[in-house]
């Protein structure tokens, strides 16, 4: 959670599976409140949802800050493992990617 010290707007970000009826694909959502947290409007941080079948510590690696209606967030996503085997014959591990989101609400109230 972040509170913009200039405007008082409240921002939260979270992993979100509600758009997938199978509850497998995960998106990442930014929510914004301009009324002190009474109501929130959701925005998708991630362009496409990802599916992770491997356990990961995704929620441990997030960050959010806001200032002057500009919001910056960081989160991690897991991509499927490559099709090829590792050099030693082991199955490859999924790839964890760090994503950065920037939202500019300067033109909104």
mmCIF file of N, CA and C in Angstrom:
data_model
loop_
_atom_site.group_PDB
_atom_site.id
_atom_site.type_symbol
_atom_site.label_atom_id
_atom_site.label_comp_id
_atom_site.label_asym_id
_atom_site.label_seq_id
_atom_site.Cartn_x
_atom_site.Cartn_y
_atom_site.Cartn_z
ATOM 1 N N UNK A 1 0.839 -1.167 0.000
ATOM 2 C CA UNK A 1 0.000 0.000 0.000
ATOM 3 C C UNK A 1 0.889 1.238 0.000
ATOM 4 N N UNK A 2 0.431 2.265 -0.690
ATOM 5 C CA UNK A 2 1.128 3.545 -0.697
ATOM 6 C C UNK A 2 0.087 4.655 -0.656
ATOM 7 N N UNK A 3 0.403 5.704 0.074
ATOM 8 C CA UNK A 3 -0.447 6.894 0.111
ATOM 9 C C UNK A 3 0.343 8.033 -0.503
ATOM 10 N N UNK A 4 -0.232 8.665 -1.506
ATOM 11 C CA UNK A 4 0.419 9.796 -2.162
ATOM 12 C C UNK A 4 0.446 10.962 -1.172
ATOM 13 N N UNK A 5 1.636 11.433 -0.766
ATOM 14 C CA UNK A 5 1.710 12.510 0.216
ATOM 15 C C UNK A 5 1.213 13.852 -0.317
ATOM 16 N N UNK A 6 1.121 13.986 -1.624
ATOM 17 C CA UNK A 6 0.656 15.241 -2.226
ATOM 18 C C UNK A 6 -0.869 15.280 -2.293
ATOM 19 N N UNK A 7 -1.485 14.180 -2.720
ATOM 20 C CA UNK A 7 -2.934 14.159 -2.960
ATOM 21 C C UNK A 7 -3.733 13.409 -1.905
ATOM 22 N N UNK A 8 -3.091 12.528 -1.151
ATOM 23 C CA UNK A 8 -3.802 11.681 -0.201
ATOM 24 C C UNK A 8 -4.426 10.449 -0.836
ATOM 25 N N UNK A 9 -4.265 10.279 -2.152
ATOM 26 C CA UNK A 9 -4.797 9.098 -2.829
ATOM 27 C C UNK A 9 -4.127 7.842 -2.267
ATOM 28 N N UNK A 10 -4.907 6.766 -2.171
ATOM 29 C CA UNK A 10 -4.428 5.503 -1.630
ATOM 30 C C UNK A 10 -4.283 4.508 -2.778
ATOM 31 N N UNK A 11 -3.172 3.792 -2.798
ATOM 32 C CA UNK A 11 -2.911 2.791 -3.834
ATOM 33 C C UNK A 11 -2.567 1.465 -3.173
ATOM 34 N N UNK A 12 -3.103 0.391 -3.720
ATOM 35 C CA UNK A 12 -2.709 -0.958 -3.313
ATOM 36 C C UNK A 12 -2.483 -1.768 -4.580
ATOM 37 N N UNK A 13 -1.643 -2.769 -4.486
ATOM 38 C CA UNK A 13 -1.417 -3.663 -5.625
ATOM 39 C C UNK A 13 -1.480 -5.093 -5.113
ATOM 40 N N UNK A 14 -1.934 -5.998 -5.992
ATOM 41 C CA UNK A 14 -2.124 -7.372 -5.544
ATOM 42 C C UNK A 14 -2.166 -8.329 -6.726
ATOM 43 N N UNK A 15 -1.787 -9.586 -6.446
ATOM 44 C CA UNK A 15 -1.944 -10.657 -7.426
ATOM 45 C C UNK A 15 -3.427 -10.980 -7.509
ATOM 46 N N UNK A 16 -3.908 -11.291 -8.714
ATOM 47 C CA UNK A 16 -5.346 -11.340 -8.945
ATOM 48 C C UNK A 16 -5.693 -12.446 -9.942
ATOM 49 N N UNK A 17 -6.511 -13.408 -9.510
ATOM 50 C CA UNK A 17 -6.931 -14.505 -10.393
ATOM 51 C C UNK A 17 -8.414 -14.434 -10.746
ATOM 52 N N UNK A 18 -9.097 -13.388 -10.365
ATOM 53 C CA UNK A 18 -10.554 -13.365 -10.524
ATOM 54 C C UNK A 18 -11.025 -13.378 -11.974
ATOM 55 N N UNK A 19 -10.181 -13.025 -12.933
ATOM 56 C CA UNK A 19 -10.595 -13.034 -14.339
ATOM 57 C C UNK A 19 -10.453 -14.404 -14.996
ATOM 58 N N UNK A 20 -9.922 -15.385 -14.269
ATOM 59 C CA UNK A 20 -9.749 -16.727 -14.824
ATOM 60 C C UNK A 20 -10.683 -17.704 -14.111
ATOM 61 N N UNK A 21 -11.718 -18.183 -14.801
ATOM 62 C CA UNK A 21 -12.653 -19.119 -14.167
ATOM 63 C C UNK A 21 -11.973 -20.387 -13.639
ATOM 64 N N UNK A 22 -10.867 -20.787 -14.255
ATOM 65 C CA UNK A 22 -10.140 -21.975 -13.799
ATOM 66 C C UNK A 22 -9.215 -21.667 -12.617
ATOM 67 N N UNK A 23 -9.081 -20.393 -12.267
ATOM 68 C CA UNK A 23 -8.261 -19.954 -11.139
ATOM 69 C C UNK A 23 -6.796 -20.385 -11.282
ATOM 70 N N UNK A 24 -6.267 -20.307 -12.505
ATOM 71 C CA UNK A 24 -4.886 -20.696 -12.775
ATOM 72 C C UNK A 24 -4.020 -19.515 -13.210
ATOM 73 N N UNK A 25 -4.571 -18.636 -14.028
ATOM 74 C CA UNK A 25 -3.796 -17.509 -14.560
ATOM 75 C C UNK A 25 -3.885 -16.327 -13.599
ATOM 76 N N UNK A 26 -2.729 -15.770 -13.324
ATOM 77 C CA UNK A 26 -2.619 -14.708 -12.339
ATOM 78 C C UNK A 26 -2.269 -13.396 -13.018
ATOM 79 N N UNK A 27 -3.005 -12.368 -12.709
ATOM 80 C CA UNK A 27 -2.680 -11.020 -13.153
ATOM 81 C C UNK A 27 -2.138 -10.235 -11.975
ATOM 82 N N UNK A 28 -1.776 -9.003 -12.218
ATOM 83 C CA UNK A 28 -1.317 -8.132 -11.140
ATOM 84 C C UNK A 28 -2.059 -6.817 -11.278
ATOM 85 N N UNK A 29 -2.732 -6.405 -10.212
ATOM 86 C CA UNK A 29 -3.664 -5.282 -10.255
ATOM 87 C C UNK A 29 -3.196 -4.136 -9.379
ATOM 88 N N UNK A 30 -3.367 -2.927 -9.881
ATOM 89 C CA UNK A 30 -3.187 -1.703 -9.111
ATOM 90 C C UNK A 30 -4.580 -1.164 -8.821
ATOM 91 N N UNK A 31 -4.865 -0.846 -7.571
ATOM 92 C CA UNK A 31 -6.147 -0.254 -7.202
ATOM 93 C C UNK A 31 -5.892 1.138 -6.630
ATOM 94 N N UNK A 32 -6.761 2.086 -7.002
ATOM 95 C CA UNK A 32 -6.589 3.487 -6.596
ATOM 96 C C UNK A 32 -7.859 3.993 -5.922
ATOM 97 N N UNK A 33 -7.688 4.667 -4.792
ATOM 98 C CA UNK A 33 -8.801 5.302 -4.104
ATOM 99 C C UNK A 33 -8.524 6.788 -3.975
ATOM 100 N N UNK A 34 -9.498 7.586 -4.356
ATOM 101 C CA UNK A 34 -9.368 9.043 -4.223
ATOM 102 C C UNK A 34 -10.280 9.571 -3.117
ATOM 103 N N UNK A 35 -10.906 8.646 -2.358
ATOM 104 C CA UNK A 35 -11.821 9.064 -1.293
ATOM 105 C C UNK A 35 -11.429 8.462 0.055
ATOM 106 N N UNK A 36 -10.137 8.350 0.288
ATOM 107 C CA UNK A 36 -9.655 7.865 1.574
ATOM 108 C C UNK A 36 -9.819 6.377 1.801
ATOM 109 N N UNK A 37 -10.010 5.609 0.755
ATOM 110 C CA UNK A 37 -10.122 4.166 0.874
ATOM 111 C C UNK A 37 -11.546 3.647 0.916
ATOM 112 N N UNK A 38 -12.534 4.510 0.744
ATOM 113 C CA UNK A 38 -13.933 4.056 0.734
ATOM 114 C C UNK A 38 -14.238 3.230 -0.506
ATOM 115 N N UNK A 39 -13.745 3.668 -1.654
ATOM 116 C CA UNK A 39 -13.941 2.943 -2.909
ATOM 117 C C UNK A 39 -12.613 2.889 -3.653
ATOM 118 N N UNK A 40 -12.480 1.873 -4.500
ATOM 119 C CA UNK A 40 -11.263 1.703 -5.294
ATOM 120 C C UNK A 40 -11.625 1.440 -6.743
ATOM 121 N N UNK A 41 -10.793 1.931 -7.643
ATOM 122 C CA UNK A 41 -10.872 1.607 -9.065
ATOM 123 C C UNK A 41 -9.662 0.748 -9.389
ATOM 124 N N UNK A 42 -9.888 -0.357 -10.089
ATOM 125 C CA UNK A 42 -8.808 -1.288 -10.424
ATOM 126 C C UNK A 42 -8.246 -1.023 -11.812
ATOM 127 N N UNK A 43 -6.933 -1.201 -11.916
ATOM 128 C CA UNK A 43 -6.204 -1.077 -13.179
ATOM 129 C C UNK A 43 -5.279 -2.281 -13.289
ATOM 130 N N UNK A 44 -5.154 -2.840 -14.469
ATOM 131 C CA UNK A 44 -4.269 -3.984 -14.657
ATOM 132 C C UNK A 44 -2.836 -3.503 -14.838
ATOM 133 N N UNK A 45 -1.950 -3.934 -13.954
ATOM 134 C CA UNK A 45 -0.530 -3.619 -14.112
ATOM 135 C C UNK A 45 0.060 -4.483 -15.217
ATOM 136 N N UNK A 46 -0.298 -5.760 -15.216
ATOM 137 C CA UNK A 46 0.302 -6.716 -16.145
ATOM 138 C C UNK A 46 -0.474 -6.753 -17.452
ATOM 139 N N UNK A 47 0.245 -6.815 -18.561
ATOM 140 C CA UNK A 47 -0.396 -6.873 -19.877
ATOM 141 C C UNK A 47 -1.118 -8.195 -20.089
ATOM 142 N N UNK A 48 -0.501 -9.278 -19.683
ATOM 143 C CA UNK A 48 -1.119 -10.595 -19.826
ATOM 144 C C UNK A 48 -0.933 -11.364 -18.522
ATOM 145 N N UNK A 49 -1.926 -12.162 -18.151
ATOM 146 C CA UNK A 49 -1.766 -12.967 -16.940
ATOM 147 C C UNK A 49 -0.753 -14.087 -17.167
ATOM 148 N N UNK A 50 -0.210 -14.592 -16.079
ATOM 149 C CA UNK A 50 0.753 -15.682 -16.177
ATOM 150 C C UNK A 50 0.239 -16.871 -15.374
ATOM 151 N N UNK A 51 0.731 -18.050 -15.717
ATOM 152 C CA UNK A 51 0.337 -19.270 -15.024
ATOM 153 C C UNK A 51 1.570 -19.882 -14.390
ATOM 154 N N UNK A 52 1.495 -20.100 -13.106
ATOM 155 C CA UNK A 52 2.630 -20.679 -12.399
ATOM 156 C C UNK A 52 2.193 -21.964 -11.716
ATOM 157 N N UNK A 53 2.804 -23.059 -12.126
ATOM 158 C CA UNK A 53 2.510 -24.339 -11.482
ATOM 159 C C UNK A 53 3.589 -24.692 -10.465
ATOM 160 N N UNK A 54 4.633 -23.904 -10.410
ATOM 161 C CA UNK A 54 5.706 -24.125 -9.458
ATOM 162 C C UNK A 54 5.515 -23.179 -8.278
ATOM 163 N N UNK A 55 5.805 -23.654 -7.058
ATOM 164 C CA UNK A 55 5.713 -22.737 -5.924
ATOM 165 C C UNK A 55 6.761 -21.636 -6.053
ATOM 166 N N UNK A 56 6.376 -20.457 -5.708
ATOM 167 C CA UNK A 56 7.291 -19.314 -5.781
ATOM 168 C C UNK A 56 6.925 -18.348 -4.662
ATOM 169 N N UNK A 57 7.844 -17.504 -4.319
ATOM 170 C CA UNK A 57 7.628 -16.525 -3.263
ATOM 171 C C UNK A 57 7.225 -15.190 -3.879
ATOM 172 N N UNK A 58 6.226 -15.214 -4.737
ATOM 173 C CA UNK A 58 5.869 -14.029 -5.506
ATOM 174 C C UNK A 58 5.512 -12.847 -4.618
ATOM 175 N N UNK A 59 4.714 -13.053 -3.605
ATOM 176 C CA UNK A 59 4.280 -11.948 -2.757
ATOM 177 C C UNK A 59 5.385 -11.328 -1.929
ATOM 178 N N UNK A 60 6.526 -11.996 -1.844
ATOM 179 C CA UNK A 60 7.651 -11.460 -1.082
ATOM 180 C C UNK A 60 8.390 -10.360 -1.833
ATOM 181 N N UNK A 61 8.141 -10.255 -3.117
ATOM 182 C CA UNK A 61 8.924 -9.343 -3.944
ATOM 183 C C UNK A 61 8.032 -8.320 -4.631
ATOM 184 N N UNK A 62 7.431 -7.455 -3.840
ATOM 185 C CA UNK A 62 6.624 -6.366 -4.396
ATOM 186 C C UNK A 62 7.050 -5.064 -3.735
ATOM 187 N N UNK A 63 6.786 -3.978 -4.417
ATOM 188 C CA UNK A 63 7.122 -2.648 -3.906
ATOM 189 C C UNK A 63 6.185 -1.666 -4.577
ATOM 190 N N UNK A 64 5.774 -0.625 -3.854
ATOM 191 C CA UNK A 64 4.842 0.368 -4.384
ATOM 192 C C UNK A 64 5.113 1.709 -3.730
ATOM 193 N N UNK A 65 5.137 2.763 -4.542
ATOM 194 C CA UNK A 65 5.263 4.115 -4.014
ATOM 195 C C UNK A 65 4.489 5.064 -4.919
ATOM 196 N N UNK A 66 4.114 6.205 -4.368
ATOM 197 C CA UNK A 66 3.342 7.190 -5.132
ATOM 198 C C UNK A 66 3.735 8.593 -4.695
ATOM 199 N N UNK A 67 3.725 9.502 -5.660
ATOM 200 C CA UNK A 67 3.995 10.914 -5.368
ATOM 201 C C UNK A 67 3.450 11.761 -6.505
ATOM 202 N N UNK A 68 2.607 12.727 -6.180
ATOM 203 C CA UNK A 68 2.102 13.655 -7.192
ATOM 204 C C UNK A 68 1.327 12.982 -8.311
ATOM 205 N N UNK A 69 0.487 12.006 -7.960
ATOM 206 C CA UNK A 69 -0.335 11.247 -8.915
ATOM 207 C C UNK A 69 0.478 10.355 -9.859
ATOM 208 N N UNK A 70 1.730 10.131 -9.547
ATOM 209 C CA UNK A 70 2.541 9.159 -10.287
ATOM 210 C C UNK A 70 2.794 7.981 -9.349
ATOM 211 N N UNK A 71 2.603 6.769 -9.883
ATOM 212 C CA UNK A 71 2.695 5.557 -9.073
ATOM 213 C C UNK A 71 3.710 4.622 -9.719
ATOM 214 N N UNK A 72 4.542 4.018 -8.883
ATOM 215 C CA UNK A 72 5.575 3.103 -9.358
ATOM 216 C C UNK A 72 5.453 1.801 -8.574
ATOM 217 N N UNK A 73 5.387 0.693 -9.293
ATOM 218 C CA UNK A 73 5.253 -0.601 -8.638
ATOM 219 C C UNK A 73 6.216 -1.620 -9.213
ATOM 220 N N UNK A 74 6.599 -2.569 -8.380
ATOM 221 C CA UNK A 74 7.451 -3.681 -8.798
ATOM 222 C C UNK A 74 6.804 -4.965 -8.293
ATOM 223 N N UNK A 75 6.830 -6.007 -9.122
ATOM 224 C CA UNK A 75 6.324 -7.319 -8.748
ATOM 225 C C UNK A 75 7.066 -8.374 -9.549
ATOM 226 N N UNK A 76 6.861 -9.624 -9.191
ATOM 227 C CA UNK A 76 7.487 -10.718 -9.930
ATOM 228 C C UNK A 76 6.416 -11.583 -10.585
ATOM 229 N N UNK A 77 6.799 -12.174 -11.700
ATOM 230 C CA UNK A 77 5.946 -13.113 -12.424
ATOM 231 C C UNK A 77 6.773 -14.352 -12.732
ATOM 232 N N UNK A 78 6.090 -15.459 -12.902
ATOM 233 C CA UNK A 78 6.763 -16.705 -13.253
ATOM 234 C C UNK A 78 6.368 -17.087 -14.668
ATOM 235 N N UNK A 79 7.372 -17.317 -15.506
ATOM 236 C CA UNK A 79 7.147 -17.759 -16.883
ATOM 237 C C UNK A 79 7.398 -19.255 -16.963
ATOM 238 N N UNK A 80 6.763 -19.937 -17.909
ATOM 239 C CA UNK A 80 7.010 -21.376 -18.048
ATOM 240 C C UNK A 80 8.490 -21.664 -18.307
ATOM 241 N N UNK A 81 8.899 -22.831 -17.878
ATOM 242 C CA UNK A 81 10.280 -23.251 -18.115
ATOM 243 C C UNK A 81 10.498 -23.473 -19.602
ATOM 244 N N UNK A 82 11.722 -23.247 -20.081
ATOM 245 C CA UNK A 82 12.027 -23.533 -21.485
ATOM 246 C C UNK A 82 11.797 -25.013 -21.792
ATOM 247 N N UNK A 83 11.563 -25.319 -23.041
ATOM 248 C CA UNK A 83 11.291 -26.698 -23.469
ATOM 249 C C UNK A 83 12.527 -27.593 -23.387
ATOM 250 N N UNK A 84 13.683 -27.022 -23.530
ATOM 251 C CA UNK A 84 14.913 -27.824 -23.590
ATOM 252 C C UNK A 84 15.366 -28.249 -22.192
ATOM 253 N N UNK A 85 16.143 -29.320 -22.124
ATOM 254 C CA UNK A 85 16.722 -29.777 -20.866
ATOM 255 C C UNK A 85 17.970 -28.969 -20.555
ATOM 256 N N UNK A 86 18.322 -28.928 -19.275
ATOM 257 C CA UNK A 86 19.566 -28.285 -18.866
ATOM 258 C C UNK A 86 20.739 -29.121 -19.383
ATOM 259 N N UNK A 87 21.942 -28.557 -19.381
ATOM 260 C CA UNK A 87 23.120 -29.268 -19.888
ATOM 261 C C UNK A 87 23.383 -30.570 -19.141
ATOM 262 N N UNK A 88 23.037 -30.604 -17.854
ATOM 263 C CA UNK A 88 23.274 -31.828 -17.080
ATOM 264 C C UNK A 88 22.094 -32.803 -17.148
ATOM 265 N N UNK A 89 21.105 -32.532 -18.010
ATOM 266 C CA UNK A 89 19.983 -33.437 -18.207
ATOM 267 C C UNK A 89 18.784 -33.182 -17.311
ATOM 268 N N UNK A 90 18.922 -32.262 -16.367
ATOM 269 C CA UNK A 90 17.793 -31.946 -15.489
ATOM 270 C C UNK A 90 16.734 -31.149 -16.246
ATOM 271 N N UNK A 91 15.512 -31.257 -15.770
ATOM 272 C CA UNK A 91 14.430 -30.444 -16.336
ATOM 273 C C UNK A 91 14.674 -28.983 -15.967
ATOM 274 N N UNK A 92 14.412 -28.064 -16.872
ATOM 275 C CA UNK A 92 14.634 -26.650 -16.572
ATOM 276 C C UNK A 92 13.624 -26.135 -15.553
ATOM 277 N N UNK A 93 14.019 -25.118 -14.838
ATOM 278 C CA UNK A 93 13.145 -24.482 -13.849
ATOM 279 C C UNK A 93 12.404 -23.322 -14.502
ATOM 280 N N UNK A 94 11.237 -22.980 -13.979
ATOM 281 C CA UNK A 94 10.525 -21.808 -14.500
ATOM 282 C C UNK A 94 11.371 -20.549 -14.321
ATOM 283 N N UNK A 95 11.078 -19.548 -15.093
ATOM 284 C CA UNK A 95 11.824 -18.293 -15.060
ATOM 285 C C UNK A 95 11.033 -17.269 -14.255
ATOM 286 N N UNK A 96 11.675 -16.678 -13.258
ATOM 287 C CA UNK A 96 11.047 -15.609 -12.487
ATOM 288 C C UNK A 96 11.508 -14.281 -13.067
ATOM 289 N N UNK A 97 10.551 -13.442 -13.425
ATOM 290 C CA UNK A 97 10.861 -12.139 -14.021
ATOM 291 C C UNK A 97 10.394 -11.028 -13.089
ATOM 292 N N UNK A 98 11.187 -9.983 -12.991
ATOM 293 C CA UNK A 98 10.809 -8.795 -12.234
ATOM 294 C C UNK A 98 10.164 -7.817 -13.202
ATOM 295 N N UNK A 99 8.988 -7.328 -12.852
ATOM 296 C CA UNK A 99 8.255 -6.376 -13.695
ATOM 297 C C UNK A 99 8.170 -5.034 -12.976
ATOM 298 N N UNK A 100 8.142 -3.978 -13.766
ATOM 299 C CA UNK A 100 8.014 -2.622 -13.239
ATOM 300 C C UNK A 100 6.817 -1.966 -13.901
ATOM 301 N N UNK A 101 5.960 -1.366 -13.092
ATOM 302 C CA UNK A 101 4.809 -0.645 -13.619
ATOM 303 C C UNK A 101 4.889 0.822 -13.249
ATOM 304 N N UNK A 102 4.492 1.675 -14.174
ATOM 305 C CA UNK A 102 4.439 3.116 -13.934
ATOM 306 C C UNK A 102 3.064 3.592 -14.363
ATOM 307 N N UNK A 103 2.366 4.261 -13.459
ATOM 308 C CA UNK A 103 1.043 4.808 -13.776
ATOM 309 C C UNK A 103 1.067 6.305 -13.497
ATOM 310 N N UNK A 104 0.534 7.074 -14.426
ATOM 311 C CA UNK A 104 0.495 8.527 -14.292
ATOM 312 C C UNK A 104 -0.964 8.973 -14.297
ATOM 313 N N UNK A 105 -1.433 9.425 -13.148
ATOM 314 C CA UNK A 105 -2.806 9.898 -13.006
ATOM 315 C C UNK A 105 -2.864 11.425 -12.986
ATOM 316 N N UNK A 106 -1.866 12.078 -13.546
ATOM 317 C CA UNK A 106 -1.790 13.542 -13.521
ATOM 318 C C UNK A 106 -2.997 14.211 -14.155
ATOM 319 N N UNK A 107 -3.575 13.583 -15.180
ATOM 320 C CA UNK A 107 -4.706 14.191 -15.882
ATOM 321 C C UNK A 107 -6.053 13.806 -15.289
ATOM 322 N N UNK A 108 -6.066 13.077 -14.174
ATOM 323 C CA UNK A 108 -7.340 12.659 -13.582
ATOM 324 C C UNK A 108 -7.494 13.254 -12.193
ATOM 325 N N UNK A 109 -8.706 13.179 -11.699
ATOM 326 C CA UNK A 109 -8.972 13.709 -10.354
ATOM 327 C C UNK A 109 -9.153 12.584 -9.377
#
